[in-house]
């Protein structure tokens, strides 16, 4: 009955069949978004560095698609998948518009629990009007969640926020009918509690969400407490990131051996092979490698993961 995330070769997409909520592709020139007759597709403008693969979100039962303004939705019995693109120059305006649309639609369709959200902000580290575009995006996202009465300790989805090479903001998400559990990382200050030095509004995401047997681990980087560690040292940043992934997995009732899919964002493509070789020794799971700017200029990589754990009663 569960959602089944998968990484598939682009050459296999033509033969996907039914039971697909969404397909996310990479390496396009611009952003392309649509609800085809059977599922939602999103093509994102950031280079894919390894094999040419796509993300496929499968589920059981019938899927219907629906367009709601800028938001493309795919709806099954238990899950909602959506994609939305905003072209506002100001990332705060884009963030507010996108999150307002997502929360409104998710509640209206009966899937009020956001499990996982992916955000791509063009020129994410550029400073515009004295504020980094990432921090501006965080302001809009925060204000939208606040306006909908979101609780920072219970309602926030797992997320990632990285760059892309065109457009302004592109966001896609998975939501469920059934509530998820929000998980934080004891090695890190919760992002929603980051001190003011990181921006006027804190980043609104959880370190992980657990929904049934699925664990969605947010984009994770070389941050301990609230500080970036190992400036300029890609191996040490990777090792610290793996420590964080390990801790979040453990708190979520899983281990790194339970990881079924990875996505690795690499700031400088010349680091990719080195990262892939070192990571493969620690986590054996299919991975998507993308060249993307990370939301702090000193971070050289960010890794997100999905794990499948035994169902237990304690989370
Ligand atoms: C961090 O831990 C690194 O703003 O949605 C990771 C995951 C990061 C999600 C977001 C940001 C976000 O703060 C950056």
CSV table of C-alpha atoms and ligand atoms in Angstrom, one decimal:
chain,number,residue,atom,x,y,z
A,1,UNK,CA,0.0,0.0,0.0
A,2,UNK,CA,3.0,2.2,0.4
A,3,UNK,CA,4.7,4.8,-1.7
A,4,UNK,CA,7.6,3.3,-3.7
A,5,UNK,CA,10.3,5.8,-4.6
A,6,UNK,CA,12.6,4.5,-7.3
A,7,UNK,CA,15.6,5.6,-9.4
A,8,UNK,CA,15.3,4.5,-13.0
A,9,UNK,CA,17.3,5.0,-16.2
A,10,UNK,CA,15.8,7.7,-18.4
A,11,UNK,CA,15.7,5.1,-21.2
A,12,UNK,CA,13.2,3.1,-19.2
A,13,UNK,CA,10.7,6.0,-18.7
A,14,UNK,CA,8.7,5.2,-21.8
A,15,UNK,CA,7.7,1.8,-20.4
A,16,UNK,CA,6.6,3.0,-16.9
A,17,UNK,CA,2.9,1.9,-17.0
A,18,UNK,CA,0.3,2.7,-14.4
A,19,UNK,CA,0.6,3.4,-10.7
A,20,UNK,CA,2.9,6.3,-11.0
A,21,UNK,CA,2.3,9.6,-9.2
A,22,UNK,CA,5.3,11.5,-10.4
A,23,UNK,CA,8.5,11.6,-12.5
A,24,UNK,CA,11.3,14.0,-11.8
A,25,UNK,CA,14.0,14.5,-14.4
A,26,UNK,CA,17.2,16.5,-14.4
A,27,UNK,CA,19.5,18.2,-16.9
A,28,UNK,CA,17.0,20.2,-18.9
A,29,UNK,CA,17.7,23.7,-20.2
A,30,UNK,CA,14.7,25.3,-18.5
A,31,UNK,CA,12.0,24.0,-16.2
A,32,UNK,CA,9.2,21.9,-17.7
A,33,UNK,CA,6.2,20.9,-15.7
A,34,UNK,CA,3.0,19.1,-16.6
A,35,UNK,CA,0.3,16.8,-15.5
A,36,UNK,CA,0.2,14.3,-18.3
A,37,UNK,CA,-2.8,12.0,-18.4
A,38,UNK,CA,-1.3,9.6,-16.0
A,39,UNK,CA,1.1,11.4,-13.6
A,40,UNK,CA,2.9,14.6,-12.9
A,41,UNK,CA,6.3,15.3,-14.5
A,42,UNK,CA,8.9,17.9,-13.6
A,43,UNK,CA,12.2,18.5,-15.5
A,44,UNK,CA,14.7,20.5,-13.6
A,45,UNK,CA,17.6,22.6,-14.9
A,46,UNK,CA,20.5,21.2,-13.0
A,47,UNK,CA,23.2,19.0,-14.5
A,48,UNK,CA,23.1,15.3,-13.7
A,49,UNK,CA,26.7,14.0,-13.1
A,50,UNK,CA,26.4,10.2,-13.0
A,51,UNK,CA,24.1,7.9,-14.9
A,52,UNK,CA,21.2,9.6,-16.7
A,53,UNK,CA,18.4,8.6,-14.3
A,54,UNK,CA,15.1,9.9,-13.1
A,55,UNK,CA,13.1,9.8,-9.9
A,56,UNK,CA,9.9,7.8,-10.1
A,57,UNK,CA,7.2,7.9,-7.4
A,58,UNK,CA,5.0,4.8,-7.6
A,59,UNK,CA,2.0,3.8,-5.5
A,60,UNK,CA,-0.8,1.3,-5.5
A,61,UNK,CA,-4.2,1.9,-7.0
A,62,UNK,CA,-5.6,4.4,-9.4
A,63,UNK,CA,-3.9,7.8,-9.9
A,64,UNK,CA,-5.8,10.9,-11.1
A,65,UNK,CA,-4.1,14.1,-12.1
A,66,UNK,CA,-5.4,17.7,-11.7
A,67,UNK,CA,-4.1,21.2,-12.5
A,68,UNK,CA,-4.7,23.8,-9.8
A,69,UNK,CA,-3.4,27.1,-11.1
A,70,UNK,CA,0.4,26.7,-11.2
A,71,UNK,CA,0.2,23.5,-9.2
A,72,UNK,CA,0.2,20.1,-10.9
A,73,UNK,CA,-1.2,17.3,-8.7
A,74,UNK,CA,-1.3,13.5,-8.9
A,75,UNK,CA,-3.6,11.9,-6.4
A,76,UNK,CA,-3.9,8.3,-5.2
A,77,UNK,CA,-5.8,6.7,-2.3
A,78,UNK,CA,-3.1,7.5,0.2
A,79,UNK,CA,-0.7,10.0,-1.3
A,80,UNK,CA,-0.5,13.3,-3.0
A,81,UNK,CA,2.4,14.3,-5.3
A,82,UNK,CA,2.7,17.8,-6.6
A,83,UNK,CA,5.0,20.2,-8.5
A,84,UNK,CA,4.8,24.0,-8.8
A,85,UNK,CA,7.0,26.6,-10.4
A,86,UNK,CA,7.0,30.3,-9.4
A,87,UNK,CA,8.7,32.9,-11.6
A,88,UNK,CA,8.7,35.8,-9.1
A,89,UNK,CA,12.0,37.6,-9.1
A,90,UNK,CA,11.8,37.9,-5.4
A,91,UNK,CA,12.4,34.5,-3.7
A,92,UNK,CA,10.4,35.5,-0.7
A,93,UNK,CA,7.4,36.2,-2.8
A,94,UNK,CA,7.9,33.0,-4.7
A,95,UNK,CA,8.3,31.0,-1.5
A,96,UNK,CA,5.2,32.4,0.1
A,97,UNK,CA,3.1,31.8,-3.1
A,98,UNK,CA,4.4,28.3,-3.5
A,99,UNK,CA,3.9,27.2,0.1
A,100,UNK,CA,0.5,28.9,0.4
A,101,UNK,CA,-0.6,26.9,-2.7
A,102,UNK,CA,0.8,23.6,-1.5
A,103,UNK,CA,-0.6,23.8,2.0
A,104,UNK,CA,-4.0,25.0,0.7
A,105,UNK,CA,-4.2,22.2,-1.9
A,106,UNK,CA,-2.9,19.5,0.3
A,107,UNK,CA,-5.6,20.3,3.0
A,108,UNK,CA,-8.4,20.7,0.4
A,109,UNK,CA,-7.6,17.3,-1.2
A,110,UNK,CA,-7.4,15.5,2.2
A,111,UNK,CA,-3.6,15.0,2.4
A,112,UNK,CA,-2.7,17.5,5.1
A,113,UNK,CA,0.5,15.9,6.1
A,114,UNK,CA,3.5,17.1,4.1
A,115,UNK,CA,6.1,14.3,4.2
A,116,UNK,CA,8.9,15.7,2.0
A,117,UNK,CA,9.4,18.9,-0.1
A,118,UNK,CA,12.2,19.6,-2.6
A,119,UNK,CA,13.1,23.2,-3.3
A,120,UNK,CA,15.2,24.5,-6.1
A,121,UNK,CA,16.2,28.2,-6.0
A,122,UNK,CA,18.1,29.8,-8.9
A,123,UNK,CA,21.3,31.6,-7.8
A,124,UNK,CA,20.6,30.4,-4.3
A,125,UNK,CA,23.8,32.0,-2.9
A,126,UNK,CA,23.4,35.4,-4.7
A,127,UNK,CA,22.8,38.4,-2.6
A,128,UNK,CA,19.9,40.6,-3.8
A,129,UNK,CA,18.7,43.6,-1.9
A,130,UNK,CA,21.1,42.8,1.0
A,131,UNK,CA,19.7,39.3,1.5
A,132,UNK,CA,20.9,36.0,0.1
A,133,UNK,CA,18.3,34.5,-2.2
A,134,UNK,CA,18.2,31.4,0.0
A,135,UNK,CA,17.4,33.5,3.1
A,136,UNK,CA,14.8,35.4,1.2
A,137,UNK,CA,13.2,32.1,0.2
A,138,UNK,CA,13.2,31.0,3.8
A,139,UNK,CA,11.3,34.2,4.8
A,140,UNK,CA,8.5,33.5,2.3
A,141,UNK,CA,8.3,29.8,3.2
A,142,UNK,CA,8.2,30.6,6.9
A,143,UNK,CA,5.6,33.3,6.6
A,144,UNK,CA,3.4,30.9,4.5
A,145,UNK,CA,3.6,28.1,7.1
A,146,UNK,CA,3.0,30.6,9.9
A,147,UNK,CA,-0.1,31.9,8.1
A,148,UNK,CA,-1.5,28.4,8.0
A,149,UNK,CA,-0.9,27.8,11.7
A,150,UNK,CA,2.0,25.2,11.2
A,151,UNK,CA,3.8,24.1,14.4
A,152,UNK,CA,7.5,24.1,14.1
A,153,UNK,CA,8.0,21.0,16.2
A,154,UNK,CA,5.3,18.8,14.8
A,155,UNK,CA,4.2,19.8,11.3
A,156,UNK,CA,7.3,20.5,9.3
A,157,UNK,CA,8.2,18.2,6.3
A,158,UNK,CA,11.6,16.9,5.6
A,159,UNK,CA,13.2,19.0,2.8
A,160,UNK,CA,16.1,20.1,0.7
A,161,UNK,CA,16.8,23.5,-0.8
A,162,UNK,CA,19.5,23.8,-3.4
A,163,UNK,CA,20.2,25.6,-6.6
A,164,UNK,CA,19.2,25.3,-10.2
A,165,UNK,CA,20.3,27.0,-13.4
A,166,UNK,CA,17.2,28.8,-14.7
A,167,UNK,CA,13.8,30.0,-13.5
A,168,UNK,CA,13.2,31.3,-10.0
A,169,UNK,CA,11.7,28.6,-7.7
A,170,UNK,CA,10.7,25.1,-8.5
A,171,UNK,CA,9.2,22.9,-5.7
A,172,UNK,CA,7.8,19.4,-5.6
A,173,UNK,CA,6.4,17.4,-2.7
A,174,UNK,CA,4.8,14.3,-1.3
A,175,UNK,CA,1.9,14.5,1.2
A,176,UNK,CA,-0.1,11.8,2.9
A,177,UNK,CA,-3.5,11.3,4.4
A,178,UNK,CA,-2.0,9.8,7.5
A,179,UNK,CA,0.0,11.9,9.9
A,180,UNK,CA,3.8,11.5,9.9
A,181,UNK,CA,6.3,11.8,12.7
A,182,UNK,CA,8.8,14.6,12.7
A,183,UNK,CA,12.3,13.7,13.6
A,184,UNK,CA,15.2,16.0,14.6
A,185,UNK,CA,19.0,15.4,14.8
A,186,UNK,CA,20.6,15.5,18.3
A,187,UNK,CA,23.9,16.5,16.7
A,188,UNK,CA,22.4,19.6,15.1
A,189,UNK,CA,20.3,22.5,16.3
A,190,UNK,CA,16.9,22.1,14.6
A,191,UNK,CA,16.9,24.3,11.5
A,192,UNK,CA,13.8,26.1,12.7
A,193,UNK,CA,15.8,27.1,15.8
A,194,UNK,CA,18.9,28.4,13.9
A,195,UNK,CA,20.1,31.7,15.4
A,196,UNK,CA,19.3,35.0,13.6
A,197,UNK,CA,22.8,35.2,12.0
A,198,UNK,CA,21.5,32.7,9.4
A,199,UNK,CA,18.7,35.0,8.2
A,200,UNK,CA,15.7,36.9,9.4
A,201,UNK,CA,13.4,33.8,9.3
A,202,UNK,CA,14.7,30.3,10.2
A,203,UNK,CA,14.5,27.5,7.6
A,204,UNK,CA,11.2,25.6,8.0
A,205,UNK,CA,12.0,22.0,7.7
A,206,UNK,CA,12.5,18.9,9.9
A,207,UNK,CA,15.6,16.7,9.8
A,208,UNK,CA,13.4,13.7,8.8
A,209,UNK,CA,9.8,12.4,8.7
A,210,UNK,CA,8.7,8.9,9.3
A,211,UNK,CA,5.6,7.6,7.5
A,212,UNK,CA,4.9,3.9,8.0
A,213,UNK,CA,8.1,2.2,7.0
A,214,UNK,CA,9.4,5.1,5.0
A,215,UNK,CA,12.0,7.5,6.4
A,216,UNK,CA,12.6,10.7,4.5
A,217,UNK,CA,15.9,12.2,5.6
A,218,UNK,CA,16.3,15.8,4.7
A,219,UNK,CA,19.2,17.3,2.7
A,220,UNK,CA,22.1,16.8,5.2
A,221,UNK,CA,25.4,18.6,5.2
A,222,UNK,CA,28.5,19.1,7.3
A,223,UNK,CA,26.8,21.1,10.1
A,224,UNK,CA,27.3,20.4,13.8
A,225,UNK,CA,25.2,22.4,16.2
A,226,UNK,CA,24.4,25.2,13.8
A,227,UNK,CA,27.9,25.8,12.4
A,228,UNK,CA,29.3,24.5,9.2
A,229,UNK,CA,32.4,22.3,9.7
A,230,UNK,CA,35.5,21.5,7.7
A,231,UNK,CA,35.6,24.5,5.3
A,232,UNK,CA,37.4,23.6,2.1
A,233,UNK,CA,37.8,19.9,3.0
A,234,UNK,CA,35.4,17.8,0.9
A,235,UNK,CA,36.4,14.4,2.4
A,236,UNK,CA,35.9,15.7,6.0
A,237,UNK,CA,32.6,17.4,4.9
A,238,UNK,CA,31.4,14.0,3.5
A,239,UNK,CA,32.4,12.1,6.6
A,240,UNK,CA,30.6,14.6,8.9
A,241,UNK,CA,27.6,14.5,6.6
A,242,UNK,CA,27.5,10.7,6.9
A,243,UNK,CA,27.7,11.0,10.7
A,244,UNK,CA,24.6,13.2,10.5
A,245,UNK,CA,22.8,10.8,8.2
A,246,UNK,CA,23.6,7.9,10.5
A,247,UNK,CA,22.3,9.8,13.6
A,248,UNK,CA,19.1,10.9,11.9
A,249,UNK,CA,18.5,7.4,10.6
A,250,UNK,CA,19.0,5.9,14.0
A,251,UNK,CA,16.7,8.4,15.7
A,252,UNK,CA,14.1,7.5,13.0
A,253,UNK,CA,14.3,3.8,13.7
A,254,UNK,CA,16.5,2.9,10.7
A,255,UNK,CA,20.2,2.4,9.9
A,256,UNK,CA,22.3,3.4,6.9
A,257,UNK,CA,21.9,-0.2,5.7
A,258,UNK,CA,18.2,0.5,5.3
A,259,UNK,CA,18.7,3.4,2.8
A,260,UNK,CA,17.0,2.6,-0.5
A,261,UNK,CA,17.8,5.9,-2.4
A,262,UNK,CA,20.3,8.7,-2.1
A,263,UNK,CA,20.6,12.1,-3.8
A,264,UNK,CA,23.9,13.8,-3.7
A,265,UNK,CA,24.2,17.5,-4.5
A,266,UNK,CA,27.8,18.5,-5.4
A,267,UNK,CA,28.8,22.1,-5.6
A,268,UNK,CA,31.9,21.6,-7.8
A,269,UNK,CA,31.5,18.8,-10.3
A,270,UNK,CA,35.3,18.0,-10.1
A,271,UNK,CA,34.6,16.6,-6.6
A,272,UNK,CA,32.0,14.2,-7.8
A,273,UNK,CA,34.0,11.0,-8.4
A,274,UNK,CA,35.9,11.4,-5.1
A,275,UNK,CA,32.6,11.8,-3.2
A,276,UNK,CA,31.0,8.9,-5.0
A,277,UNK,CA,33.9,6.5,-4.3
A,278,UNK,CA,34.1,7.5,-0.6
A,279,UNK,CA,30.3,7.4,0.0
A,280,UNK,CA,29.9,4.0,-1.7
A,281,UNK,CA,32.1,2.5,1.0
A,282,UNK,CA,29.6,3.6,3.7
A,283,UNK,CA,26.1,3.5,2.1
A,284,UNK,CA,25.2,1.0,-0.6
A,285,UNK,CA,22.2,2.4,-2.3
A,286,UNK,CA,21.3,3.8,-5.8
A,287,UNK,CA,22.2,7.4,-6.0
A,288,UNK,CA,21.5,10.5,-8.1
A,289,UNK,CA,24.4,12.9,-8.4
A,290,UNK,CA,23.6,16.5,-9.3
A,291,UNK,CA,25.7,19.6,-9.7
A,292,UNK,CA,24.0,22.2,-7.5
A,293,UNK,CA,24.9,25.1,-5.3
A,294,UNK,CA,24.2,24.4,-1.6
A,295,UNK,CA,22.4,26.9,0.7
A,296,UNK,CA,25.5,27.9,2.6
A,297,UNK,CA,28.4,29.1,0.4
A,298,UNK,CA,31.0,27.1,2.4
A,299,UNK,CA,29.2,23.8,2.0
A,300,UNK,CA,30.6,21.6,-0.8
A,301,UNK,CA,28.0,18.8,-0.7
A,302,UNK,CA,24.6,17.9,0.6
A,303,UNK,CA,23.1,14.4,0.8
A,304,UNK,CA,19.5,13.3,1.2
A,305,UNK,CA,18.2,9.8,1.7
A,306,UNK,CA,15.1,7.6,1.9
A,307,UNK,CA,15.2,4.5,4.1
A,308,UNK,CA,12.8,1.7,4.6
A,309,UNK,CA,12.6,0.4,8.2
A,310,UNK,CA,10.7,-2.3,10.0
A,311,UNK,CA,7.4,-1.0,11.2
A,312,UNK,CA,7.4,-0.6,14.9
A,313,UNK,CA,5.0,1.0,17.4
A,314,UNK,CA,7.5,3.4,19.0
A,315,UNK,CA,7.5,6.2,16.5
B,1,LIG,C1,21.2,22.7,6.8
B,1,LIG,O1,21.2,21.6,7.4
B,1,LIG,C2,21.6,22.5,5.3
B,1,LIG,O2,16.0,25.1,3.7
B,1,LIG,O3,14.8,23.4,3.2
B,1,LIG,C3,19.2,21.3,4.2
B,1,LIG,C4,17.9,20.8,4.0
B,1,LIG,C5,19.4,22.6,4.2
B,1,LIG,C6,16.8,21.6,3.8
B,1,LIG,C7,15.9,23.9,3.5
B,1,LIG,C8,18.3,23.5,4.0
B,1,LIG,C9,17.0,23.0,3.8
B,1,LIG,O4,20.8,23.7,7.2
B,1,LIG,C10,20.7,23.2,4.4
